[in-house]
Every structure is written in structure tokens, then in C-alpha cells.
GROMACS .gro file of C-alpha atoms in nm:
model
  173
    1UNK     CA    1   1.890   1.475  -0.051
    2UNK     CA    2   1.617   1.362   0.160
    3UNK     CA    3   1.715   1.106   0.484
    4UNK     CA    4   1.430   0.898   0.642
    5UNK     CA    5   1.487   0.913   0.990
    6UNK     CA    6   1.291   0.635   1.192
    7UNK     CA    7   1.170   0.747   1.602
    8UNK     CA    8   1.045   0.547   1.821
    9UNK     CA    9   0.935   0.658   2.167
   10UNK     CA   10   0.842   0.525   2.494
   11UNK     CA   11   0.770   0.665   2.820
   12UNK     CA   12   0.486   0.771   3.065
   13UNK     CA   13   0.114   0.894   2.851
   14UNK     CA   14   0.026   1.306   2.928
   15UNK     CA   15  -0.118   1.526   2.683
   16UNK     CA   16   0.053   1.691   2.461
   17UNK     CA   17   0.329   1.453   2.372
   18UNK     CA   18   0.260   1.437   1.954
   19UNK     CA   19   0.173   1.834   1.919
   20UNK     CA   20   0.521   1.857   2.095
   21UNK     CA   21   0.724   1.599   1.870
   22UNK     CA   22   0.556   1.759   1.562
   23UNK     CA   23   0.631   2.113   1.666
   24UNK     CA   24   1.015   2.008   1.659
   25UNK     CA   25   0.941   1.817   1.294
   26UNK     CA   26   0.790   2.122   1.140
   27UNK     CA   27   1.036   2.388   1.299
   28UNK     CA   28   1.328   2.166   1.131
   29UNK     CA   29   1.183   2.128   0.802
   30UNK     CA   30   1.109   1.774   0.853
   31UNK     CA   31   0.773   1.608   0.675
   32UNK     CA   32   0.618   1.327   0.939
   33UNK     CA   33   0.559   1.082   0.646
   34UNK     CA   34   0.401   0.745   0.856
   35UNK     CA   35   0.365   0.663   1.221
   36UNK     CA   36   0.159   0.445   1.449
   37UNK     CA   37   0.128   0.599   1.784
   38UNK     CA   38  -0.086   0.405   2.104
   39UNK     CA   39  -0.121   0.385   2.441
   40UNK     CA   40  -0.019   0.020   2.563
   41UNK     CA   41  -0.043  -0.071   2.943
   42UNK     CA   42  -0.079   0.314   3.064
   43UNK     CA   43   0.229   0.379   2.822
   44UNK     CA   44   0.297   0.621   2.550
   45UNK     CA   45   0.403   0.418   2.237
   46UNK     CA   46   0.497   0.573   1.910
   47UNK     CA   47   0.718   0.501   1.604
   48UNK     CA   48   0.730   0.711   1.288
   49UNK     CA   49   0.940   0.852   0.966
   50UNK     CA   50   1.046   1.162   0.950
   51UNK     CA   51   1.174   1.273   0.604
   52UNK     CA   52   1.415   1.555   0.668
   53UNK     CA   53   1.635   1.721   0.408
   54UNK     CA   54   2.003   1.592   0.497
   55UNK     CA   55   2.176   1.923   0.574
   56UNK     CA   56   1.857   1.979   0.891
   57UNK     CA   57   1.918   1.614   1.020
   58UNK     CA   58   2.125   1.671   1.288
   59UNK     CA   59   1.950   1.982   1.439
   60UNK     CA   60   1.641   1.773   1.383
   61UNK     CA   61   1.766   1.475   1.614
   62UNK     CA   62   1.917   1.723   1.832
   63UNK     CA   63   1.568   1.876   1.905
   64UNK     CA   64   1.365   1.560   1.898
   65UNK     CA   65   1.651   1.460   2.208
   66UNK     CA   66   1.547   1.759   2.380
   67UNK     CA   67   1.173   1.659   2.350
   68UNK     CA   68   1.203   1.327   2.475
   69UNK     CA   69   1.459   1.425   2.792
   70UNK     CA   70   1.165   1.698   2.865
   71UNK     CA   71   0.872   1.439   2.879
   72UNK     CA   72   1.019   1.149   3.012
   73UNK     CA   73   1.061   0.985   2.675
   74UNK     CA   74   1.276   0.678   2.602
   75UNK     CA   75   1.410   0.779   2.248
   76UNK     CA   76   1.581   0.581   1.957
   77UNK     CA   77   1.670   0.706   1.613
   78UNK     CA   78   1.775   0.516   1.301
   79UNK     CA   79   1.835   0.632   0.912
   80UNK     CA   80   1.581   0.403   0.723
   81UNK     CA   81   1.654   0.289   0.342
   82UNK     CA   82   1.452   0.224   0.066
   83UNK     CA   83   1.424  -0.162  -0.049
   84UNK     CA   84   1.395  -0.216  -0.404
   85UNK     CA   85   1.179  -0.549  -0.395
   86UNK     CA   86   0.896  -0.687  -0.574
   87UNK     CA   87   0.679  -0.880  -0.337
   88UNK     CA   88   0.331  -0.899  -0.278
   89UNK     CA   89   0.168  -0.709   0.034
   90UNK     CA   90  -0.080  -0.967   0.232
   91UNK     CA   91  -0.235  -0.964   0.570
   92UNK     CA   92  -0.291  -1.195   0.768
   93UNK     CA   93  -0.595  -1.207   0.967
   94UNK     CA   94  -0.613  -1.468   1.298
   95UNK     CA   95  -0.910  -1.470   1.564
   96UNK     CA   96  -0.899  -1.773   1.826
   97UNK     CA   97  -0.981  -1.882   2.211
   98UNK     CA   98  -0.625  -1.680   2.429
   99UNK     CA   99  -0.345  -1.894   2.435
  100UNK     CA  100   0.030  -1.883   2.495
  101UNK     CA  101   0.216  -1.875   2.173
  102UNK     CA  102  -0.039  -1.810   1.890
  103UNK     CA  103   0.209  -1.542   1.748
  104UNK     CA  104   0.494  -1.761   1.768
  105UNK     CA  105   0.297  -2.046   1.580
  106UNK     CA  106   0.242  -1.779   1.275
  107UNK     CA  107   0.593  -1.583   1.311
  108UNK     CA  108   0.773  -1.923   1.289
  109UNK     CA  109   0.659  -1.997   0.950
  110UNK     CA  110   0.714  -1.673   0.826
  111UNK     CA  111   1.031  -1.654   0.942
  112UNK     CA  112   1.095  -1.990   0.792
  113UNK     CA  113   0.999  -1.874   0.451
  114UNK     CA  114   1.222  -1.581   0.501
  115UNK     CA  115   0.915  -1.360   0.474
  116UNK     CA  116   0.940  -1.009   0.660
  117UNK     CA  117   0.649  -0.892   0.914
  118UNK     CA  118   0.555  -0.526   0.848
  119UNK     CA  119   0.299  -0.442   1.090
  120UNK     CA  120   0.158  -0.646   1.342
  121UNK     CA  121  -0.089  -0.609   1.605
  122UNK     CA  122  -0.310  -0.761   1.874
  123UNK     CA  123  -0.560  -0.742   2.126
  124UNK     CA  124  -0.745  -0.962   2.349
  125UNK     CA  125  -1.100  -0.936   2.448
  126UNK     CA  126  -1.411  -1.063   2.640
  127UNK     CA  127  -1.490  -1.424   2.462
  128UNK     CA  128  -1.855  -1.429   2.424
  129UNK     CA  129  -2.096  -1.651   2.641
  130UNK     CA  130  -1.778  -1.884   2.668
  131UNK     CA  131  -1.616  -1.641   2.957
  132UNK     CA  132  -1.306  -1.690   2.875
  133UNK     CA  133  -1.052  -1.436   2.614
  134UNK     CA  134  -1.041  -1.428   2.251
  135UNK     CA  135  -0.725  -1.342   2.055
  136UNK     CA  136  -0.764  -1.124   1.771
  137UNK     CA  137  -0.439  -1.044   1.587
  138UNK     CA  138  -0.361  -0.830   1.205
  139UNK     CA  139  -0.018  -0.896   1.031
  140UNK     CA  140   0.081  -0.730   0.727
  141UNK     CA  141   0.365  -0.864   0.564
  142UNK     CA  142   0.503  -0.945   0.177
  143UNK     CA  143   0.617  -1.213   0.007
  144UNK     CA  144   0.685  -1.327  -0.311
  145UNK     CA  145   0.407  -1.445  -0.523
  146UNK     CA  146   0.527  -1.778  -0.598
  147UNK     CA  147   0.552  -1.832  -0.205
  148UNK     CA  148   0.158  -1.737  -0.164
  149UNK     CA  149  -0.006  -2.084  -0.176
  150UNK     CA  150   0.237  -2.270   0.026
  151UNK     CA  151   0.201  -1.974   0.330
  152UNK     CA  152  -0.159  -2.011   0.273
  153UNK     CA  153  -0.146  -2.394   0.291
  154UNK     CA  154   0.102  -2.398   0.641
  155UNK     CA  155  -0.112  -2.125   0.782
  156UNK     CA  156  -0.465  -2.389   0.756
  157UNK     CA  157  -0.237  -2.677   0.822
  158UNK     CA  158  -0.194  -2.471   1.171
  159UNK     CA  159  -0.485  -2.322   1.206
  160UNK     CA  160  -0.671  -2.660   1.232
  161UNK     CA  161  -0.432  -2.759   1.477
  162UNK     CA  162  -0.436  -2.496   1.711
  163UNK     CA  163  -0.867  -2.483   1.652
  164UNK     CA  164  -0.825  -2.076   1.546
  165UNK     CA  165  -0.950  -1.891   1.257
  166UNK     CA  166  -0.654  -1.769   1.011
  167UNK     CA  167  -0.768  -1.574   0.642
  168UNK     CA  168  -0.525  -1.475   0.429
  169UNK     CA  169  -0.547  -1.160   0.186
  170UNK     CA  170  -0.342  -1.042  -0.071
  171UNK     CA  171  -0.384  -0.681  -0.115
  172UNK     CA  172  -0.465  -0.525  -0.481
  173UNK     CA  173  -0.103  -0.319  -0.460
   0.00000   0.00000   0.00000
């Protein structure tokens, strides 16, 4: 039976660090399956599934251990599980002038609605001919379909507030 194993690792950026960790997946039998790897603030940054028939999971964690101690890595392994639920994939898309808690705004009413982030990211950048930073953030996330128009109504309700630009998208999954 197959086992999802979930990495996530953290430590100093040099070459070489992903043709390392998947060396170690492949010699263990182990099928890198998702991952989102970056550099953030001069960092090394990755998280990933491994799926790994269950009688190689240990020697595969083992190895991975020895990987991490070798390059500096902050290392942290979990067994993932499959949900079983029928929600709709959306993404949320918001662009606005930098401010301190523009994530926060968005992540409270999700939360709220009991709605579960899957990916998020963010970046900053250059504002043009204002001179100041714009905010440009992408959320993925699912929900239920019946929840759709009131998320999409709290989310305007918000953005006019706040004076940012929030679209909503449900995907065709």
C-alpha cells in the first residue's frame, strides 16, 4: 500500500539541493508526486509528496534525514491522507496599494466559513508612477458550492472597504 509522505524543508539556498532530495526519492522507490519549491529571503523553501510504497517508508525518511543534516536543512515529515470531499476548487485573485493585514482581511472570512486555504502566495512589487508597493496575492482554496455567492459577496463587501481589487474564480474541476 502506497503512504503519502509530506517534506518540507528549510535552510540556507546552494545548488544542488533538489537533484540531491530526488536522488534519495528515486533510490527508495519513492514517486515525487507535487511540490512547490522557492527561494524566499536568500532561503531554500520546499514542500512536497512523496508517494512511497509502505514497506520503503522508513529507509526513505531515514535517507531524506541524512540529506537534510548534510545541507543544512531544517526537515519535517508527516503521513498525508486522502479527503473524500466534494467541494468546489476556486482562487482567489487580490491586487491592491501594500498594507498591513490584507491576508488577514481575506483569511478571516474563510476561516469563518470554515473554508480550507490550499495554496497561497504573494509578492510585493514596484507600484507604478504612484512610488509606493503593490500587493499582489493568489489563493486557491474549495468550498462548497452553496457557500460560493456569499464568499463572493463578503470578499466585494471588503474589497471596497479596504480600496483593493479581489476576483473570484471557480475552476472547471
Amino acid at each position: 500500500m502506497k503512504t503519502a509522505l509530506i517534506v518540507a524543508l528549510v535552510g540556507t539556498d546552494s545548488p544542488g539541493i533538489i537533484e540531491k532530495v530526488s536522488r534519495v526519492i528515486r533510490e527508495h522507490h519513492g514517486n515525487w508526486s507535487q511540490s512547490h519549491m522557492s527561494r524566499v529571503s536568500g532561503m531554500f523553501t520546499g514542500i512536497l509528496t512523496i508517494d512511497v510504497e509502505g514497506n520503503d517508508t522508513q529507509a526513505l525518511k531515514t535517507a531524506l534525514e541524512t540529506v537534510a543534516a548534510a545541507n543544512q536543512l531544517s526537515l519535517l515529515i508527516e503521513t498525508g491522507n486522502k479527503e473524500n470531499r466534494d467541494f468546489k476548487t476556486f482562487s482567489i485573485e487580490l491586487l491592491g496599494n501594500d498594507k498591513p493585514g490584507l491576508i488577514n482581511e481575506v483569511a478571516h472570512i474563510l476561516y469563518r466559513e470554515d473554508i480550507n486555504v490550499e495554496e497561497l502566495s504573494s509578492f510585493t512589487e514596484p507600484a507604478p508612477m504612484s512610488g509606493g508597493q503593490l500587493f499582489k496575492a493568489h489563493i486557491i482554496a474549495q468550498l462548497p458550492q452553496a457557500l460560493l455567492s456569499s464568499i463572493e459577496s463578503q470578499l466585494s463587501a471588503i474589497a471596497n472597504d479596504l480600496m483593493i481589487d479581489i476576483q473570484v474564480k471557480v475552476s472547471d474541476d
